[in-house]
Amino acid sequence: GSRSTDLLSGLGPAPLSSGDRLPTGPTTGLDDIQVDIAPSPALPETPTLRILPGPRDDWFTPESLSTLTSQPYEVTSASNRVGVRLDGPVLTRAREGELSSEGMVTGALQVPPNGLPILFLTDHPTTGGYPVVAVIASQDIPVAAQLRPGQRILFRS
């Protein structure tokens, strides 16, 4: 009965589109909804995400980490629950070749050959083959999950 879609495997119904209607259960005889949590604070116009060096930061030039933390990146429209694709300054590799697949974590900043980082979110794959230059601090994952296309972000170590 789930209405959710697994984007990586393609399992489940088609993702929701504009104009889709979802059936709901009865609306009579239900208790009032009680909310006892504080509302989330508004996202800053240009959020700053804290990073820790990644397990493969040595695959990048020292200037790349400086570039990552000194210039803004923009969230692209190719982003989803799997990952936030970023546009901005290219991160230059210090070594050639590719990695064997290795485990990935939520918040990993994986960098494909084009040098533009992808920030993995909750639905990320369990493994990946591109080097991870940095990992977002776990406290900043909820902020990363709210990023929207066209928004600019900053990283700091």
Short mmCIF file of C-alpha atoms in Angstrom, two decimals:
data_model
loop_
_atom_site.label_atom_id
_atom_site.label_comp_id
_atom_site.label_asym_id
_atom_site.label_seq_id
_atom_site.Cartn_x
_atom_site.Cartn_y
_atom_site.Cartn_z
CA GLY A 1 0.00 0.00 0.00
CA SER A 2 2.99 2.35 0.03
CA ARG A 3 2.89 5.33 -2.30
CA SER A 4 6.62 5.96 -2.16
CA THR A 5 9.08 5.33 -4.97
CA ASP A 6 12.62 4.01 -4.60
CA LEU A 7 14.45 6.22 -7.11
CA LEU A 8 17.50 3.96 -7.48
CA SER A 9 15.74 0.64 -8.02
CA GLY A 10 12.61 1.99 -9.69
CA LEU A 11 10.41 0.01 -7.29
CA GLY A 12 7.03 1.39 -6.33
CA PRO A 13 4.63 3.64 -8.17
CA ALA A 14 5.74 6.42 -10.50
CA PRO A 15 7.00 9.55 -8.74
CA LEU A 16 4.31 12.17 -8.10
CA SER A 17 3.70 14.70 -10.84
CA SER A 18 1.79 17.93 -10.98
CA GLY A 19 -1.95 17.17 -10.99
CA ASP A 20 -1.69 13.67 -9.49
CA ARG A 21 -4.35 12.78 -6.92
CA LEU A 22 -3.82 10.41 -4.01
CA PRO A 23 -6.71 8.58 -2.38
CA THR A 24 -7.10 9.10 1.35
CA GLY A 25 -9.04 7.37 4.08
CA PRO A 26 -12.14 8.67 5.80
CA THR A 27 -12.00 12.16 7.28
CA THR A 28 -14.74 11.77 9.88
CA GLY A 29 -14.33 10.46 13.41
CA LEU A 30 -10.65 11.39 13.63
CA ASP A 31 -9.02 13.09 16.62
CA ASP A 32 -7.53 16.55 16.20
CA ILE A 33 -3.87 16.53 15.22
CA GLN A 34 -1.60 17.67 18.04
CA VAL A 35 1.83 19.09 17.26
CA ASP A 36 4.16 19.57 20.17
CA ILE A 37 7.45 20.32 18.45
CA ALA A 38 8.95 23.68 17.66
CA PRO A 39 8.80 24.68 13.99
CA SER A 40 12.02 24.30 12.03
CA PRO A 41 13.96 27.54 11.62
CA ALA A 42 13.92 29.08 8.16
CA LEU A 43 16.80 28.16 5.90
CA PRO A 44 19.29 31.00 5.36
CA GLU A 45 19.41 32.40 1.84
CA THR A 46 22.90 30.91 1.39
CA PRO A 47 23.31 28.02 3.84
CA THR A 48 26.79 27.08 5.04
CA LEU A 49 27.43 23.35 5.46
CA ARG A 50 30.28 22.20 7.70
CA ILE A 51 32.56 19.54 6.27
CA LEU A 52 35.15 17.08 7.50
CA PRO A 53 37.92 15.77 5.23
CA GLY A 54 36.79 12.74 3.26
CA PRO A 55 38.48 9.36 3.08
CA ARG A 56 39.82 10.21 -0.38
CA ASP A 57 40.74 13.87 0.07
CA ASP A 58 44.30 12.88 -0.93
CA TRP A 59 42.97 12.24 -4.45
CA PHE A 60 42.59 16.03 -4.85
CA THR A 61 45.04 18.90 -5.01
CA PRO A 62 45.44 20.95 -1.80
CA GLU A 63 43.94 23.88 -3.73
CA SER A 64 40.75 21.87 -4.31
CA LEU A 65 39.87 21.77 -0.61
CA SER A 66 40.55 25.50 -0.44
CA THR A 67 38.33 26.04 -3.50
CA LEU A 68 35.55 23.93 -1.97
CA THR A 69 35.52 26.02 1.21
CA SER A 70 36.03 29.48 -0.29
CA GLN A 71 33.61 29.71 -3.21
CA PRO A 72 29.84 29.14 -3.51
CA TYR A 73 28.23 26.22 -5.32
CA GLU A 74 24.76 26.17 -6.86
CA VAL A 75 22.22 23.35 -6.49
CA THR A 76 21.23 22.04 -9.94
CA SER A 77 17.82 20.85 -11.08
CA ALA A 78 19.29 17.33 -11.44
CA SER A 79 19.07 16.94 -7.63
CA ASN A 80 16.75 14.60 -5.73
CA ARG A 81 16.57 12.50 -2.54
CA VAL A 82 19.57 10.48 -3.72
CA GLY A 83 21.93 13.41 -4.10
CA VAL A 84 22.34 17.13 -4.57
CA ARG A 85 24.27 17.80 -7.76
CA LEU A 86 26.29 20.99 -7.56
CA ASP A 87 27.59 23.45 -10.14
CA GLY A 88 30.51 25.72 -9.42
CA PRO A 89 34.29 25.63 -9.25
CA VAL A 90 35.76 22.34 -10.46
CA LEU A 91 37.74 20.28 -7.93
CA THR A 92 40.99 19.09 -9.49
CA ARG A 93 42.28 15.60 -8.87
CA ALA A 94 45.89 15.05 -7.82
CA ARG A 95 45.93 11.49 -9.16
CA GLU A 96 44.66 9.54 -12.14
CA GLY A 97 42.48 6.44 -12.29
CA GLU A 98 39.29 5.27 -10.66
CA LEU A 99 38.46 3.56 -7.38
CA SER A 100 36.84 0.21 -6.86
CA SER A 101 33.37 0.61 -5.40
CA GLU A 102 33.45 1.37 -1.69
CA GLY A 103 30.89 2.13 1.00
CA MET A 104 29.16 5.52 0.99
CA VAL A 105 27.58 7.44 3.84
CA THR A 106 24.87 10.09 3.98
CA GLY A 107 26.60 13.44 3.59
CA ALA A 108 29.46 12.17 1.41
CA LEU A 109 30.69 14.69 -1.19
CA GLN A 110 31.56 12.37 -4.06
CA VAL A 111 33.37 13.89 -7.04
CA PRO A 112 32.98 12.32 -10.50
CA PRO A 113 35.54 12.97 -13.28
CA ASN A 114 33.89 16.29 -14.23
CA GLY A 115 35.10 17.71 -10.87
CA LEU A 116 31.64 18.86 -9.70
CA PRO A 117 30.65 17.41 -6.31
CA ILE A 118 27.51 15.43 -5.58
CA LEU A 119 26.23 15.56 -2.00
CA PHE A 120 24.66 12.22 -1.04
CA LEU A 121 21.38 12.38 0.86
CA THR A 122 19.32 9.71 2.64
CA ASP A 123 18.43 7.66 -0.47
CA HIS A 124 22.06 7.48 -1.66
CA PRO A 125 23.52 4.24 -3.00
CA THR A 126 25.33 2.03 -0.49
CA THR A 127 28.47 2.01 -2.62
CA GLY A 128 30.14 4.38 -5.05
CA GLY A 129 33.24 4.48 -7.19
CA TYR A 130 34.24 8.14 -7.25
CA PRO A 131 36.51 9.65 -4.57
CA VAL A 132 34.88 11.37 -1.58
CA VAL A 133 36.64 14.68 -0.95
CA ALA A 134 34.67 15.56 2.19
CA VAL A 135 31.70 14.57 4.34
CA ILE A 136 29.03 16.96 5.62
CA ALA A 137 28.78 17.22 9.42
CA SER A 138 25.83 15.07 10.54
CA GLN A 139 24.16 18.11 12.19
CA ASP A 140 23.95 19.78 8.77
CA ILE A 141 22.27 16.89 6.90
CA PRO A 142 18.75 18.26 7.67
CA VAL A 143 19.78 21.59 6.10
CA ALA A 144 21.21 19.80 3.05
CA ALA A 145 17.94 17.90 2.64
CA GLN A 146 16.06 21.20 2.26
CA LEU A 147 18.25 22.65 -0.51
CA ARG A 148 16.43 23.58 -3.70
CA PRO A 149 17.54 24.06 -7.32
CA GLY A 150 19.11 27.44 -7.97
CA GLN A 151 20.10 27.93 -4.33
CA ARG A 152 23.71 28.75 -3.58
CA ILE A 153 25.55 27.07 -0.71
CA LEU A 154 28.89 27.43 1.03
CA PHE A 155 31.10 24.82 2.67
CA ARG A 156 33.43 25.40 5.61
CA SER A 157 35.78 23.12 7.48
#
